[in-house]
mmCIF file of C-alpha atoms in Angstrom:
data_model
loop_
_atom_site.group_PDB
_atom_site.id
_atom_site.type_symbol
_atom_site.label_atom_id
_atom_site.label_comp_id
_atom_site.label_asym_id
_atom_site.label_seq_id
_atom_site.Cartn_x
_atom_site.Cartn_y
_atom_site.Cartn_z
ATOM 1 C CA MET B 126 10.052 -13.085 23.732
ATOM 2 C CA ALA B 127 6.661 -14.486 24.687
ATOM 3 C CA GLY B 128 3.749 -13.687 26.930
ATOM 4 C CA LEU B 129 2.884 -10.248 28.216
ATOM 5 C CA PRO B 130 6.374 -8.723 27.766
ATOM 6 C CA GLY B 131 6.421 -9.809 24.123
ATOM 7 C CA ALA B 132 2.921 -8.475 23.544
ATOM 8 C CA LEU B 133 3.845 -5.124 25.076
ATOM 9 C CA LEU B 134 7.041 -4.885 23.050
ATOM 10 C CA ALA B 135 5.204 -5.757 19.830
ATOM 11 C CA THR B 136 2.522 -3.155 20.542
ATOM 12 C CA ILE B 137 5.106 -0.467 21.215
ATOM 13 C CA ALA B 138 7.064 -1.436 18.100
ATOM 14 C CA ILE B 139 3.950 -1.149 15.947
ATOM 15 C CA PHE B 140 2.670 2.204 17.212
ATOM 16 C CA LEU B 141 5.798 4.115 18.257
ATOM 17 C CA PRO B 142 7.064 4.958 14.732
ATOM 18 C CA ALA B 143 3.790 6.689 13.853
ATOM 19 C CA PHE B 144 3.881 8.773 17.034
ATOM 20 C CA VAL B 145 7.506 9.745 16.428
ATOM 21 C CA PHE B 146 6.713 10.662 12.813
ATOM 22 C CA VAL B 147 3.824 12.903 13.886
ATOM 23 C CA ALA B 148 5.948 14.551 16.573
ATOM 24 C CA VAL B 149 8.720 15.291 14.069
ATOM 25 C CA VAL B 150 6.539 16.447 11.170
ATOM 26 C CA ARG B 151 3.979 18.494 13.083
ATOM 27 C CA PRO B 152 6.140 21.608 13.583
ATOM 28 C CA VAL B 153 6.906 21.871 9.857
ATOM 29 C CA ALA B 154 3.522 20.678 8.543
ATOM 30 C CA PRO B 155 2.180 24.129 7.550
ATOM 31 C CA ARG B 156 5.276 24.772 5.439
ATOM 32 C CA LEU B 157 5.088 21.309 3.892
ATOM 33 C CA GLY B 158 1.423 21.838 3.030
ATOM 34 C CA ARG B 159 2.365 24.569 0.561
ATOM 35 C CA SER B 160 4.853 22.414 -1.331
ATOM 36 C CA SER B 161 3.613 21.253 -4.744
ATOM 37 C CA ARG B 162 6.329 18.584 -4.869
ATOM 38 C CA LEU B 163 5.207 17.115 -1.571
ATOM 39 C CA ALA B 164 1.570 17.242 -2.695
ATOM 40 C CA SER B 165 2.519 15.269 -5.810
ATOM 41 C CA LEU B 166 4.459 12.768 -3.705
ATOM 42 C CA LEU B 167 1.497 12.281 -1.360
ATOM 43 C CA ASP B 168 -0.855 11.835 -4.325
ATOM 44 C CA GLY B 169 1.426 9.099 -5.620
ATOM 45 C CA LEU B 170 1.614 7.441 -2.211
ATOM 46 C CA ASN B 171 -2.183 7.521 -1.947
ATOM 47 C CA MET B 172 -2.513 5.898 -5.367
ATOM 48 C CA ALA B 173 0.000 3.221 -4.388
ATOM 49 C CA ALA B 174 -1.871 2.510 -1.147
ATOM 50 C CA VAL B 175 -5.195 2.180 -2.990
ATOM 51 C CA ALA B 176 -3.600 -0.138 -5.561
ATOM 52 C CA LEU B 177 -2.095 -2.258 -2.785
ATOM 53 C CA MET B 178 -5.463 -2.536 -1.027
ATOM 54 C CA ALA B 179 -7.158 -3.458 -4.324
ATOM 55 C CA GLY B 180 -4.571 -6.178 -4.921
ATOM 56 C CA VAL B 181 -5.049 -7.604 -1.444
ATOM 57 C CA LEU B 182 -8.834 -7.483 -1.880
ATOM 58 C CA TRP B 183 -8.525 -9.353 -5.179
ATOM 59 C CA GLU B 184 -6.295 -12.077 -3.732
ATOM 60 C CA LEU B 185 -8.391 -12.515 -0.589
ATOM 61 C CA GLY B 186 -11.565 -12.555 -2.653
ATOM 62 C CA ARG B 187 -10.195 -15.234 -4.976
ATOM 63 C CA THR B 188 -9.224 -17.338 -1.968
ATOM 64 C CA ALA B 189 -12.413 -16.806 0.041
ATOM 65 C CA ILE B 190 -14.874 -17.148 -2.851
ATOM 66 C CA GLY B 191 -14.144 -20.595 -4.168
ATOM 67 C CA ASP B 192 -17.458 -21.599 -5.722
ATOM 68 C CA PRO B 193 -20.471 -19.882 -7.348
ATOM 69 C CA LEU B 194 -22.607 -20.094 -4.199
ATOM 70 C CA SER B 195 -19.991 -18.218 -2.173
ATOM 71 C CA GLY B 196 -19.786 -15.641 -4.959
ATOM 72 C CA PHE B 197 -23.542 -15.059 -4.953
ATOM 73 C CA LEU B 198 -23.568 -14.768 -1.161
ATOM 74 C CA ALA B 199 -20.721 -12.244 -1.254
ATOM 75 C CA LEU B 200 -22.461 -10.256 -3.992
ATOM 76 C CA GLY B 201 -25.724 -10.289 -2.028
ATOM 77 C CA ALA B 202 -23.930 -9.088 1.087
ATOM 78 C CA LEU B 203 -22.309 -6.260 -0.890
ATOM 79 C CA VAL B 204 -25.666 -5.212 -2.375
ATOM 80 C CA ALA B 205 -27.282 -5.246 1.079
ATOM 81 C CA LEU B 206 -24.418 -3.231 2.517
ATOM 82 C CA LEU B 207 -24.612 -0.575 -0.205
ATOM 83 C CA ARG B 208 -28.399 -0.491 -0.725
ATOM 84 C CA PHE B 209 -29.625 -0.607 2.857
ATOM 85 C CA GLU B 210 -26.668 1.138 4.501
ATOM 86 C CA VAL B 211 -26.197 -1.770 6.878
ATOM 87 C CA ASN B 212 -23.809 -1.118 9.742
ATOM 88 C CA SER B 213 -20.839 -3.280 8.775
ATOM 89 C CA ALA B 214 -19.519 -3.326 12.336
#
């Protein structure tokens, strides 16, 4: 499927599961919030997500920063972002 119909279908396929999940979980969310087992599960999922993002950052960084000059530029950009609170957008 190509063109506008394919783009619309892909957009719906990406966002619809999240909306369905919220619609299903919302009525029972207060009860789930008191569950220590669920809290532990969510803590584990959060840790896994952070580890996944760190791994992707590492791989992308290794690919994007190929020489020392690129490394110094990236480090300088990070320092400027953190020190001067530059709007990253």
